[in-house]
N, CA, C and O of each residue as an XYZ file, in Angstrom:
892
protein
N       0.899     -1.043      0.124
C       0.116      0.050      0.171
C       0.787      1.226      0.187
O       1.365      1.529      1.231
N       0.843      2.081     -0.906
C       1.623      3.291     -1.035
C       0.977      4.457     -0.368
O       0.192      5.267     -0.861
N       1.392      4.399      0.690
C       1.205      5.672      1.451
C       2.111      6.805      1.692
O       1.738      7.667      2.488
N       3.173      6.912      1.151
C       4.188      7.666      1.117
C       3.813      9.288      1.041
O       4.234     10.178      1.780
N       3.013      9.383      0.067
C       2.265     10.891     -0.065
C       1.167     11.306      0.875
O       0.824     12.483      0.981
N       0.682     10.429      1.481
C      -0.360     10.642      2.833
C       0.107     10.678      3.777
O       1.158     10.200      4.206
N      -0.890     11.446      4.326
C      -0.356     12.132      5.952
C      -1.816     12.134      6.337
O      -2.737     12.574      5.649
N      -1.904     11.541      7.616
C      -2.953     11.713      8.507
C      -2.735     12.339      9.871
O      -1.847     11.851     10.570
N      -3.346     13.223     10.270
C      -3.199     14.013     11.568
C      -4.323     14.127     12.613
O      -5.524     14.197     12.353
N      -3.934     14.133     13.452
C      -4.926     14.917     14.580
C      -4.780     16.084     15.205
O      -5.440     16.520     16.149
N      -3.835     16.600     14.604
C      -3.248     17.777     15.441
C      -3.491     18.815     14.153
O      -3.181     18.348     13.057
N      -3.934     19.964     14.176
C      -4.087     21.123     13.126
C      -3.597     22.362     14.100
O      -4.168     22.926     15.033
N      -2.259     22.558     13.475
C      -1.953     23.898     13.976
C      -2.520     25.241     14.058
O      -2.979     25.667     12.998
N      -2.585     25.948     15.006
C      -3.320     27.141     15.298
C      -3.415     28.032     13.803
O      -4.445     28.509     13.327
N      -2.338     28.086     13.351
C      -1.923     28.918     12.374
C      -2.510     28.481     10.666
O      -2.612     29.239      9.701
N      -2.798     27.132     10.743
C      -3.471     26.376     10.019
C      -4.901     26.511     10.028
O      -5.516     26.368      8.972
N      -5.470     26.759     11.050
C      -6.742     26.333     11.520
C      -7.875     26.602     10.379
O      -8.459     25.738      9.726
N      -8.043     28.039     10.299
C      -8.669     29.070      9.427
C      -8.943     28.380      7.951
O     -10.010     28.141      7.385
N      -7.426     28.124      7.497
C      -7.746     27.594      5.937
C      -8.074     26.029      5.950
O      -8.639     25.500      4.993
N      -7.733     25.403      6.956
C      -8.212     23.930      7.073
C      -9.639     23.811      7.399
O     -10.230     22.737      7.283
N     -10.217     24.909      7.811
C     -11.808     24.417      7.867
C     -12.511     25.032      6.965
O     -13.710     24.764      6.882
N     -11.827     26.133      5.962
C     -12.174     26.230      4.734
C     -12.135     25.225      3.686
O     -12.914     25.001      2.760
N     -11.103     24.699      4.023
C     -10.704     23.222      3.061
C     -11.816     22.294      3.429
O     -12.615     21.992      2.543
N     -11.968     21.785      4.685
C     -13.075     21.048      4.985
C     -14.332     21.334      4.577
O     -14.882     20.366      4.053
N     -15.063     22.444      4.637
C     -15.999     22.996      3.986
C     -16.083     22.974      2.490
O     -17.173     22.770      1.955
N     -15.060     23.160      1.823
C     -15.079     22.856      0.344
C     -15.269     21.382     -0.112
O     -16.011     21.047     -1.035
N     -14.469     20.496      0.681
C     -14.534     19.103      0.112
C     -16.046     18.571      0.813
O     -16.796     17.827      0.182
N     -16.289     18.945      1.865
C     -17.985     18.699      2.064
C     -18.755     18.870      1.041
O     -19.451     17.961      0.588
N     -18.711     20.218      0.497
C     -19.684     20.404     -0.514
C     -19.517     19.562     -1.761
O     -20.515     19.380     -2.459
N     -18.260     18.984     -2.142
C     -18.387     17.755     -3.223
C     -18.974     16.861     -3.058
O     -19.352     16.177     -4.009
N     -19.235     16.578     -1.879
C     -20.021     15.092     -1.507
C     -21.328     15.166     -0.826
O     -22.110     14.221     -0.715
N     -21.525     16.527     -0.317
C     -22.957     16.816      0.250
C     -23.827     17.915     -0.343
O     -23.287     18.893     -0.860
N     -24.956     17.813     -0.298
C     -25.714     19.117     -0.700
C     -25.167     20.263      0.209
O     -24.709     20.060      1.333
N     -25.261     21.510     -0.400
C     -24.629     22.548      0.152
C     -25.540     22.725      1.493
O     -24.957     23.287      2.420
N     -26.735     22.372      1.699
C     -27.896     22.957      2.855
C     -27.395     22.144      4.022
O     -27.697     22.552      5.144
N     -26.708     21.105      3.917
C     -26.345     20.400      4.883
C     -24.963     20.396      5.680
O     -24.636     19.760      6.682
N     -24.224     21.364      4.864
C     -22.604     21.530      5.105
C     -22.353     22.373      5.961
O     -22.982     23.425      5.847
N     -21.504     22.273      6.963
C     -21.334     22.796      8.116
C     -20.394     24.349      7.491
O     -19.577     24.200      6.581
N     -20.570     25.332      7.920
C     -19.488     26.400      7.387
C     -18.356     26.633      8.142
O     -18.339     26.577      9.372
N     -17.418     26.891      7.447
C     -15.997     27.211      8.019
C     -15.841     28.098      9.120
O     -14.919     28.013      9.932
N     -16.893     29.089      9.148
C     -16.884     29.749     10.567
C     -17.309     29.087     11.577
O     -16.725     29.137     12.660
N     -18.385     28.373     11.373
C     -18.824     27.618     12.540
C     -17.616     26.414     13.145
O     -17.133     26.437     14.276
N     -17.360     25.585     12.261
C     -16.211     24.855     12.195
C     -14.822     25.466     13.077
O     -14.178     24.889     13.954
N     -14.645     26.712     12.554
C     -13.160     27.297     13.447
C     -13.795     27.751     14.954
O     -12.984     27.634     15.873
N     -14.861     28.149     15.250
C     -15.449     28.493     16.287
C     -15.169     27.390     17.507
O     -14.765     27.567     18.656
N     -15.530     26.238     16.822
C     -15.427     24.926     17.501
C     -14.329     24.618     17.813
O     -14.149     24.137     18.932
N     -13.225     24.804     16.893
C     -11.849     24.366     16.810
C     -11.088     25.203     18.006
O     -10.124     24.732     18.610
N     -11.635     26.484     18.268
C     -11.055     27.410     19.158
C     -11.644     26.731     20.420
O     -11.155     27.067     21.499
N     -12.491     25.950     20.407
C     -12.996     25.367     21.995
C     -12.670     24.056     22.119
O     -12.855     23.552     23.227
N     -12.174     23.298     21.137
C     -11.419     22.180     21.033
C     -10.852     21.859     19.667
O     -11.511     21.885     18.628
N      -9.405     21.516     19.776
C      -8.747     21.744     18.868
C      -8.685     20.181     18.292
O      -8.585     19.982     17.081
N      -8.736     19.355     19.017
C      -8.689     17.722     19.055
C      -9.765     17.286     18.363
O      -9.728     16.055     18.379
N     -10.732     17.688     17.747
C     -12.090     16.807     16.951
C     -12.016     16.714     15.387
O     -13.018     16.656     14.675
N     -10.717     16.706     14.923
C     -10.679     16.094     13.509
C      -9.557     15.280     13.097
O      -8.466     15.539     13.605
N      -9.619     14.633     12.522
C      -8.460     13.584     11.982
C      -8.496     13.780     10.452
O      -9.401     13.288      9.778
N      -7.440     14.548      9.886
C      -7.350     14.909      8.732
C      -6.491     13.997      7.795
O      -5.714     13.252      8.393
N      -6.495     13.928      6.472
C      -5.901     12.934      5.532
C      -5.337     14.106      4.194
O      -6.088     14.732      3.446
N      -4.434     14.127      4.196
C      -3.900     15.166      2.937
C      -3.014     14.122      2.147
O      -2.486     13.132      2.652
N      -2.947     14.468      0.960
C      -2.070     13.618     -0.093
C      -1.331     14.573     -0.714
O      -1.973     15.529     -1.148
N       0.039     14.574     -0.900
C       0.474     15.650     -0.999
C       0.316     17.104     -0.704
O       0.645     18.041     -1.431
N      -0.281     17.151      0.567
C      -0.628     18.538      1.168
C      -2.211     18.739      0.563
O      -2.750     19.748      1.017
N      -2.778     18.201     -0.080
C      -4.190     18.519     -0.614
C      -5.109     17.533      0.384
O      -4.938     16.315      0.436
N      -6.060     18.220      1.126
C      -7.172     17.713      1.851
C      -7.654     16.889      1.049
O      -7.960     17.327     -0.060
N      -7.857     15.570      1.314
C      -8.703     14.454      0.610
C      -9.566     13.830      1.598
O     -10.305     12.939      1.179
N      -9.610     14.128      2.828
C     -10.825     13.386      3.767
C     -10.357     13.641      5.130
O      -9.229     13.869      5.567
N     -11.463     13.551      5.674
C     -11.312     13.868      7.107
C     -12.517     13.091      8.081
O     -13.436     12.494      7.521
N     -12.437     13.146      9.383
C     -13.348     12.879     10.397
C     -13.542     13.930     11.291
O     -12.484     14.382     11.730
N     -14.808     14.592     11.798
C     -14.999     14.934     12.764
C     -15.763     14.576     13.701
O     -16.891     14.169     13.427
N     -15.378     14.640     14.844
C     -15.981     13.854     15.997
C     -16.071     14.849     17.417
O     -15.062     15.432     17.814
N     -17.311     14.962     18.084
C     -17.480     16.174     18.974
C     -17.733     15.432     20.055
O     -18.698     14.669     20.085
N     -16.725     15.602     21.267
C     -16.951     15.178     22.691
C     -18.065     16.268     23.274
O     -17.718     17.448     23.310
N     -19.572     15.851     23.791
C     -20.430     16.967     23.976
C     -20.790     16.445     25.445
O     -20.658     15.291     25.853
N     -21.256     17.511     26.121
C     -21.971     17.233     27.787
C     -22.996     16.175     27.166
O     -23.438     15.994     26.031
N     -23.194     15.514     28.487
C     -24.708     14.413     28.266
C     -26.075     14.921     27.738
O     -26.813     14.379     26.915
N     -26.225     15.988     28.348
C     -27.583     16.664     27.752
C     -27.533     16.985     26.727
O     -28.498     16.825     25.980
N     -26.347     17.575     26.304
C     -26.249     17.921     24.785
C     -26.264     16.552     23.733
O     -26.861     16.414     22.665
N     -25.497     15.742     24.363
C     -25.665     14.721     23.415
C     -26.836     13.972     23.091
O     -27.021     13.488     21.974
N     -27.573     13.876     23.979
C     -28.858     13.293     23.911
C     -29.763     13.938     22.909
O     -30.554     13.238     22.276
N     -29.687     15.355     22.712
C     -30.245     16.058     21.496
C     -29.899     15.392     20.165
O     -30.714     15.437     19.243
N     -28.584     14.704     20.014
C     -28.266     14.290     18.653
C     -28.853     12.952     18.538
O     -28.485     12.310     17.555
N     -29.788     12.329     19.428
C     -30.135     11.294     19.101
C     -31.712     11.716     18.525
O     -32.450     10.759     18.290
N     -32.241     13.058     18.296
C     -33.557     13.232     18.150
C     -33.635     13.597     16.489
O     -32.690     14.115     15.894
N     -34.672     13.309     15.971
C     -34.399     13.437     14.477
C     -34.624     14.966     14.020
O     -34.503     15.330     12.850
N     -34.958     15.787     15.057
C     -34.688     17.188     14.482
C     -33.394     17.897     15.126
O     -33.367     19.123     15.229
N     -32.551     17.265     15.464
C     -31.212     17.377     15.926
C     -30.519     18.403     14.853
O     -30.289     17.977     13.721
N     -30.234     19.554     15.148
C     -29.584     20.734     13.958
C     -28.419     21.111     14.727
O     -28.610     21.687     15.798
N     -27.157     20.855     14.315
C     -25.621     21.074     15.011
C     -25.570     22.939     15.245
O     -24.774     23.424     16.049
N     -26.415     23.714     14.521
C     -26.275     25.146     14.406
C     -27.127     25.353     15.760
O     -26.624     26.073     16.623
N     -28.111     24.895     15.946
C     -28.973     25.454     17.129
C     -28.755     24.627     18.327
O     -28.919     25.039     19.475
N     -28.368     23.407     17.994
C     -28.559     22.383     19.338
C     -27.061     22.262     20.021
O     -26.960     21.561     21.028
N     -26.026     22.858     19.553
C     -24.464     22.687     20.038
C     -24.613     24.022     20.273
O     -24.931     24.834     19.404
N     -24.365     24.310     21.565
C     -23.570     25.777     22.149
C     -22.269     25.662     22.695
O     -21.952     24.604     23.237
N     -21.362     26.737     22.616
C     -20.269     26.698     23.137
C     -19.903     25.858     24.425
O     -18.874     25.190     24.529
N     -20.733     25.962     25.244
C     -20.734     25.290     26.656
C     -20.993     23.752     26.305
O     -20.404     22.964     27.044
N     -21.551     23.363     25.588
C     -21.729     21.935     25.162
C     -20.507     21.147     25.037
O     -20.482     20.072     25.637
N     -19.381     21.543     24.284
C     -18.227     21.115     23.776
C     -17.255     20.764     24.659
O     -16.639     21.757     25.047
N     -16.851     19.674     25.158
C     -15.947     19.407     25.994
C     -14.673     19.293     25.571
O     -14.559     19.059     24.368
N     -13.552     19.399     26.280
C     -12.089     19.038     25.791
C     -11.753     17.944     26.373
O     -12.607     17.538     27.161
N     -10.661     17.200     26.264
C     -10.209     15.849     26.870
C      -9.429     16.057     27.998
O      -8.626     16.970     28.189
N      -9.753     15.066     28.787
C      -9.466     15.224     30.140
C      -9.636     16.606     30.927
O      -8.773     17.279     31.491
N     -11.157     16.848     30.780
C     -11.245     18.291     31.117
C     -11.423     18.124     32.821
O     -11.428     19.188     33.439
N     -11.543     17.079     33.479
C     -11.788     16.857     35.144
C     -13.240     17.109     35.446
O     -13.580     17.219     36.624
N     -14.106     17.207     34.498
C     -15.699     17.400     34.705
C     -16.079     16.060     34.818
O     -16.546     15.839     35.936
N     -16.048     14.746     33.837
C     -16.311     13.610     34.055
C     -15.603     12.851     33.272
O     -15.547     13.185     32.089
N     -14.842     11.573     33.737
C     -14.165     10.536     32.907
C     -14.747     10.129     31.824
O     -14.115      9.880     30.797
N     -16.189     10.000     31.946
C     -16.742      9.160     30.998
C     -17.351     10.332     29.719
O     -17.953     11.360     30.028
N     -17.075      9.959     28.385
C     -17.290     10.662     27.474
C     -18.259     10.531     26.599
O     -18.133      9.374     26.198
N     -19.312     11.100     25.961
C     -20.125     10.842     24.715
C     -19.794     11.811     23.743
O     -19.588     13.023     23.812
N     -19.792     10.970     22.796
C     -19.035     11.656     21.215
C     -20.461     11.323     20.202
O     -21.260     10.387     20.234
N     -20.364     12.572     19.291
C     -21.214     12.788     18.506
C     -20.355     12.771     17.151
O     -19.596     13.707     16.900
N     -20.499     11.666     16.278
C     -19.694     11.701     14.937
C     -20.376     12.457     13.977
O     -21.337     12.075     13.310
N     -19.744     13.719     13.935
C     -20.293     14.692     13.112
C     -20.274     14.688     11.636
O     -21.281     14.990     10.996
N     -19.176     14.360     11.082
C     -19.142     14.225      9.583
C     -17.787     13.309      9.225
O     -16.804     13.223      9.962
N     -17.933     12.708      8.059
C     -16.660     11.762      7.702
C     -16.998     11.991      6.175
O     -18.060     11.777      5.591
N     -15.747     12.508      5.668
C     -15.874     12.834      4.284
C     -14.539     12.528      3.665
O     -13.545     12.857      4.313
N     -14.363     11.875      2.360
C     -13.356     11.328      1.502
C     -13.547     11.947      0.098
O     -14.703     11.954     -0.326
N     -12.748     12.375     -0.541
C     -12.847     13.484     -1.852
C     -13.394     12.131     -2.736
O     -12.767     11.082     -2.592
N     -14.516     12.164     -3.609
C     -14.767     11.251     -4.585
C     -13.691     10.806     -5.333
O     -13.800      9.625     -5.665
N     -12.708     11.355     -5.698
C     -11.381     10.935     -6.583
C     -10.819      9.882     -5.598
O     -10.297      8.915     -6.153
N     -10.823      9.879     -4.450
C     -10.244      8.716     -3.673
C     -10.845      7.681     -3.276
O     -10.233      6.683     -2.897
N     -12.249      7.778     -3.310
C     -13.055      6.782     -2.731
C     -12.922      5.230     -3.172
O     -13.218      4.224     -2.527
N     -12.507      5.322     -4.176
C     -12.548      3.823     -4.739
C     -11.025      3.494     -5.237
O     -10.867      2.800     -6.241
N      -9.962      3.985     -4.544
C      -8.743      3.880     -4.750
C      -8.324      2.804     -3.554
O      -8.479      3.081     -2.365
N      -7.852      1.720     -3.950
C      -7.555      0.561     -3.068
C      -6.072      0.804     -2.657
O      -5.679      0.235     -1.638
N      -5.260      1.553     -3.317
C      -4.083      1.864     -2.931
C      -4.001      2.991     -1.698
O      -3.095      3.077     -0.868
N      -5.007      3.702     -1.786
C      -5.020      4.497     -0.452
C      -6.363      4.749      0.231
O      -6.961      5.825      0.239
N      -6.762      3.580      0.817
C      -8.067      3.371      1.536
C      -8.295      4.234      2.712
O      -8.158      3.882      3.883
N      -8.708      5.559      2.231
C      -8.819      6.810      3.215
C      -9.326      6.724      4.632
O      -8.810      6.953      5.726
N     -10.945      6.166      4.094
C     -11.972      5.788      5.286
C     -10.969      5.035      6.342
O     -10.471      5.596      7.318
N     -10.803      3.948      6.052
C     -10.174      2.875      6.990
C      -8.919      3.292      7.616
O      -8.659      2.888      8.749
N      -7.985      4.187      6.885
C      -7.142      4.596      7.345
C      -7.528      6.020      8.404
O      -6.784      6.421      9.299
N      -8.457      6.442      8.147
C      -9.015      7.713      8.969
C      -9.738      7.170     10.422
O      -9.563      7.729     11.505
N     -10.484      6.107     10.237
C     -10.893      5.253     11.058
C      -9.792      4.778     12.201
O      -9.929      5.062     13.390
N      -8.699      4.028     11.681
C      -7.783      3.563     12.276
C      -7.239      4.617     13.110
O      -7.054      4.299     14.285
N      -6.912      5.914     12.735
C      -6.240      6.625     13.417
C      -6.957      7.470     14.467
O      -6.382      8.141     15.325
N      -8.743      7.326     14.246
C      -9.470      7.796     15.480
C      -9.280      6.716     16.386
O      -8.747      7.056     17.442
N      -9.572      5.474     16.268
C      -9.385      4.515     17.090
C      -8.195      4.669     18.195
O      -8.293      4.682     19.422
N      -6.904      4.794     17.271
C      -5.791      4.710     18.241
C      -5.882      6.031     19.178
O      -5.575      6.037     20.370
N      -6.300      7.022     18.527
C      -6.542      8.266     19.748
C      -7.310      8.119     20.790
O      -6.947      8.362     21.940
N      -8.734      7.601     20.369
C      -9.369      7.619     21.586
C      -8.854      6.360     22.514
O      -9.325      6.340     23.652
N      -8.166      5.568     22.246
C      -7.866      4.488     23.115
C      -6.629      5.067     23.686
O      -6.261      4.596     24.762
N      -5.927      6.009     23.148
C      -5.139      6.728     24.043
C      -5.650      7.790     25.113
O      -5.060      7.927     26.186
N      -6.780      8.539     24.769
C      -7.480      9.154     25.670
C      -7.922      8.321     26.610
O      -7.886      8.745     27.765
N      -8.424      6.997     26.377
C      -8.833      6.380     27.557
C      -7.786      5.915     28.644
O      -8.009      5.980     29.853
N      -6.673      5.460     28.107
C      -5.602      5.237     28.964
C      -5.305      6.516     29.578
O      -4.576      6.263     30.537
N      -5.490      7.647     29.507
C      -5.315      8.746     30.272
C      -6.399      9.282     30.968
O      -6.294     10.351     31.568
N      -7.595      8.531     30.935
C      -8.628      8.983     31.856
C      -9.668      9.528     31.410
O     -10.562      9.817     32.207
N      -9.814      9.811     30.004
C     -10.862     10.215     29.117
C     -11.527      8.992     28.268
O     -11.042      8.661     27.186
N     -12.860      8.231     28.915
C     -13.064      7.394     28.550
C     -14.583      7.302     27.830
O     -15.659      7.458     28.407
N     -14.382      7.027     26.515
C     -15.451      7.000     25.670
C     -16.653      6.088     25.564
O     -16.624      5.126     24.797
N     -17.817      6.390     26.387
C     -18.661      5.508     26.580
C     -20.061      5.247     26.197
O     -20.828      4.403     26.660
N     -20.283      6.234     25.151
C     -21.179      6.138     24.014
C     -20.905      7.058     23.032
O     -20.146      8.012     23.201
N     -21.665      6.738     21.705
C     -21.362      7.733     20.627
C     -22.636      7.613     19.892
O     -23.491      6.774     20.176
N     -22.752      8.589     18.815
C     -23.824      8.891     17.941
C     -23.225      9.413     16.624
O     -22.091      9.871     16.485
N     -24.416      9.232     15.437
C     -23.975      9.595     14.358
C     -25.044      9.809     13.778
O     -26.052      9.243     14.201
N     -25.132     10.804     12.495
C     -26.186     10.993     11.699
C     -25.652     10.565     10.423
O     -24.595     11.150     10.189
N     -26.073      9.583      9.317
C     -25.642      9.254      8.237
C     -26.508      9.719      7.148
O     -27.609      9.174      7.226
N     -26.404     10.537      6.153
C     -27.028     11.037      5.009
C     -26.719     10.395      3.460
O     -26.991     10.954      2.397
N     -26.075      9.063      3.634
C     -25.849      8.276      2.572
C     -25.698      6.913      2.879
O     -25.620      6.485      4.031
N     -25.652      6.155      1.758
C     -25.482      4.490      2.085
C     -24.071      4.321      2.491
O     -23.937      3.384      3.278
N     -23.283      4.768      2.278
C     -21.818      4.633      2.485
C     -21.760      5.077      4.165
O     -21.284      4.363      5.047
N     -22.368      6.435      4.362
C     -22.276      6.836      5.771
C     -23.076      5.664      6.549
O     -22.650      5.520      7.695
N     -23.994      4.908      6.248
C     -24.752      4.055      6.839
C     -23.519      2.585      7.243
O     -23.260      1.932      8.253
N     -23.121      2.599      6.061
C     -22.122      1.275      5.914
C     -20.990      1.467      7.189
O     -20.651      0.636      8.032
N     -20.543      2.865      7.004
C     -19.321      2.978      8.103
C     -19.528      2.965      9.450
O     -18.725      2.520     10.270
N     -21.116      3.681      9.814
C     -21.364      3.806     11.215
C     -21.579      2.391     11.794
O     -21.117      2.055     12.884
N     -22.393      1.492     10.907
C     -22.501      0.446     11.094
C     -21.447     -0.924     11.472
O     -21.622     -1.762     12.356
N     -20.387     -0.835     10.547
C     -19.496     -1.502     10.416
C     -18.091     -1.445     11.002
O     -17.451     -2.411     11.418
N     -17.694     -0.133     10.972
C     -16.555      0.436     11.669
C     -16.883      0.922     13.029
O     -16.117      0.774     13.980
N     -17.872      1.422     13.093
C     -18.084      2.069     14.997
C     -19.147      1.026     15.668
O     -19.390      1.113     16.871
N     -19.713      0.128     14.924
C     -20.671     -0.860     15.272
C     -22.049     -0.205     16.101
O     -22.545     -0.611     17.152
N     -22.460      0.906     15.276
C     -23.563      1.754     15.826
C     -24.772      0.800     15.437
O     -24.609     -0.167     14.693
N     -26.311      1.230     16.136
C     -27.157      0.746     15.727
C     -28.223      1.774     15.250
O     -28.507      2.767     15.918
N     -28.746      1.500     14.151
C     -29.770      2.726     13.568
C     -31.223      2.632     14.810
O     -31.746      1.656     15.349
N     -31.553      4.341     14.922
C     -32.375      4.348     15.812
C     -33.532      4.871     15.436
O     -34.545      4.706     16.116
N     -33.525      5.855     13.841
C     -34.632      6.272     13.213
C     -34.053      6.609     12.062
O     -32.913      7.067     11.986
N     -34.860      6.386     11.041
C     -34.577      6.687      9.500
C     -35.711      7.094      8.928
O     -36.845      6.911      9.370
N     -35.265      7.904      7.487
C     -36.708      8.224      6.808
C     -36.155      7.610      5.237
O     -35.133      6.956      5.030
N     -36.956      7.957      4.468
C     -36.543      7.425      3.107
C     -35.230      7.969      2.205
O     -34.971      7.543      1.080
N     -34.432      9.020      2.937
C     -33.344      9.532      2.272
C     -32.301      9.463      2.930
O     -31.603     10.469      3.053
N     -31.940      8.245      3.516
C     -30.807      7.904      4.218
C     -30.046      8.907      5.251
O     -28.839      8.989      5.481
N     -31.163      9.665      5.816
C     -30.682     10.301      7.022
C     -31.411      9.672      8.202
O     -32.555      9.817      8.631
N     -30.395      8.938      8.581
C     -30.623      7.569      9.900
C     -29.620      8.144     10.962
O     -28.512      8.602     10.685
N     -30.122      8.063     12.111
C     -29.507      8.517     13.423
C     -29.212      7.069     13.993
O     -30.087      6.242     14.249
N     -27.785      6.878     14.160
C     -27.229      6.013     14.999
C     -26.726      6.257     16.399
O     -26.263      7.291     16.881
N     -26.917      5.083     16.939
C     -26.411      5.344     18.549
C     -25.563      3.687     19.228
O     -25.907      2.538     18.950
N     -24.765      3.992     19.870
C     -23.956      2.976     20.519
C     -23.436      3.066     21.616
O     -22.960      4.179     21.838
N     -23.306      2.154     22.598
C     -22.402      2.093     23.853
C     -21.294      1.690     23.538
O     -21.163      1.127     22.452
N     -20.210      1.865     24.389
C     -18.735      1.687     24.110
C     -17.813      1.656     25.489
O     -18.128      2.123     26.583
N     -16.691      1.034     25.160
C     -15.929      1.093     25.920
C     -14.466      0.939     25.608
O     -14.226      0.510     24.479
N     -13.445      1.204     26.386
C     -12.036      0.820     25.751
C     -11.628     -0.610     25.039
O     -11.063     -0.697     23.949
N     -12.080     -1.859     25.985
C     -12.325     -3.049     25.322
C     -12.938     -3.275     23.569
O     -12.511     -3.901     22.598
N     -14.174     -2.372     23.835
C     -14.725     -2.608     22.344
C     -14.248     -1.672     21.187
O     -14.632     -1.790     20.023
N     -13.334     -0.694     21.655
C     -12.721      0.031     20.568
C     -11.648     -0.580     20.308
O     -11.147     -0.523     19.185
N     -11.127     -1.251     21.278
C      -9.821     -2.118     20.752
C     -10.251     -3.325     19.714
O      -9.666     -3.784     18.733
N     -11.294     -3.595     20.223
C     -11.810     -4.873     18.858
C     -12.271     -4.259     17.920
O     -12.235     -5.031     16.962
N     -12.794     -3.072     17.546
C     -13.147     -2.575     16.390
C     -11.996     -2.274     15.860
O     -11.991     -2.525     14.655
N     -10.663     -1.683     16.395
C      -9.635     -1.641     15.725
C      -8.895     -3.041     15.121
O      -8.471     -3.149     13.970
N      -8.856     -3.773     15.855
C      -8.417     -5.093     15.775
C      -9.001     -5.728     14.277
O      -8.250     -6.278     13.471
N     -10.250     -5.574     14.094
C     -11.201     -6.459     13.085
C     -10.644     -5.246     11.869
O     -10.761     -5.673     10.720
N     -10.176     -4.089     11.956
C     -10.150     -3.229     10.919
C      -8.250     -3.235     10.498
O      -7.679     -2.755      9.519
N      -7.846     -3.775     11.364
C      -6.223     -3.741     10.676
C      -6.014     -4.981      9.726
O      -5.341     -4.725      8.728
N      -6.462     -6.265      9.847
C      -6.385     -7.065      8.764
C      -7.009     -6.630      7.355
O      -6.613     -7.229      6.355
N      -7.880     -5.708      7.240
C      -8.293     -5.457      6.240
C      -7.222     -4.432      5.449
O      -7.238     -4.279      4.228
N      -6.414     -3.848      6.237
C      -5.361     -2.868      5.978
C      -4.321     -3.881      5.646
O      -4.019     -3.832      4.454
N      -3.789     -4.630      6.213
C      -2.635     -5.554      6.079
C      -2.879     -6.395      4.668
O      -1.906     -6.710      3.983
N      -4.086     -6.704      4.314
C      -4.453     -7.772      3.278
C      -4.398     -6.736      2.069
O      -3.988     -7.164      0.989
N      -4.719     -5.626      2.158
C      -4.463     -4.523      1.092
C      -2.903     -4.268      0.925
O      -2.432     -4.183     -0.209
N      -2.145     -4.152      1.993
C      -0.472     -4.267      2.047
C       0.030     -5.484      1.175
O       0.778     -5.365      0.205
N      -0.393     -6.459      1.568
C      -0.078     -7.971      0.990
C      -0.181     -7.852     -0.545
O       0.748     -7.939     -1.349
N      -1.393     -7.651     -0.781
C      -1.979     -7.348     -2.226
C      -1.078     -6.653     -2.947
O      -0.608     -7.180     -3.956
N      -0.709     -5.443     -2.583
C      -0.223     -4.321     -3.408
C       1.203     -4.990     -3.305
O       1.502     -5.315     -4.454
N       2.234     -5.344     -2.416
C       3.160     -6.380     -2.550
C       3.496     -7.188     -3.736
O       4.342     -7.090     -4.624
N       2.472     -8.089     -3.433
C       2.110     -9.383     -4.494
C       2.149     -8.712     -5.719
O       3.223     -8.944     -6.274
N       1.395     -7.949     -6.398
C       1.517     -7.193     -7.593
C       2.528     -6.608     -8.067
O       2.866     -6.701     -9.247
N       3.387     -5.646     -6.816
C       4.677     -5.187     -7.356
C       5.559     -6.326     -7.643
O       6.063     -6.268     -8.765
N       5.915     -7.449     -6.860
C       6.680     -8.467     -6.982
C       6.453     -9.169     -8.331
O       7.424     -9.490     -9.016
N       5.051     -9.441     -8.774
C       4.585     -9.875     -9.964
C       5.045     -9.248    -11.429
O       5.373     -9.882    -12.432
N       4.963     -7.677    -11.231
C       5.862     -6.957    -12.133
C       7.197     -7.266    -12.188
O       7.580     -7.844    -13.205
N       7.910     -7.041    -11.418
C       9.182     -6.989    -11.218
C       9.706     -8.589    -12.001
O      10.684     -8.727    -12.735
N       8.642     -9.757    -11.540
C       9.220    -10.949    -12.278
C       8.878    -10.697    -13.606
O       9.694    -11.001    -14.477
N       7.897    -10.236    -13.884
C       7.623    -10.187    -15.388
C       8.814     -9.333    -16.268
O       9.165     -9.625    -17.411
N       9.344     -8.213    -15.453
C       9.992     -7.444    -16.176
C      11.562     -8.189    -16.173
O      12.487     -7.683    -16.807
């Protein structure tokens, strides 16, 4: 698997934050309807409250994918399970938690958005979704070891691909749906469950790596 040009990071430097949020908004508009894409201004405001809510993939410095996940206070988190939930009006600044804030060791996460550039979605040599999810699980397991334990999470899927990822990568259950792939998902979790989900993902990445090596070896043999 050739990932030499790909970089996935959970850290966005403050001097790059505004442009990164603009890039995230632009990428989301390539995949979603503009009416459901969050503005870069809102994303940047959230960044100022907790800068560690994004996992960003760049290929040759170009943003090609991201995951956005928000740690919420429990009362605000419960709103994310309602059909009328709206990120603009139902998440206020005080609802967003930082990691290891001393308020409560148990965390509720709202999986806000997952996007991969359409040009990359079918590239087997760069499985962006899987690599982003791998980085996400590694991060929250690290937080768990340091006293910030994710115990539940939710997400809203607006596409068939989103439903697949929430069900198969995060092990979430659909609570509510309509006819337009607008589905609300929820699940309980803990460190052991997160480790299991990560271990389920790793063989898929290793298989792709082995297939890549086999193709490369075959080409060399033919030549």
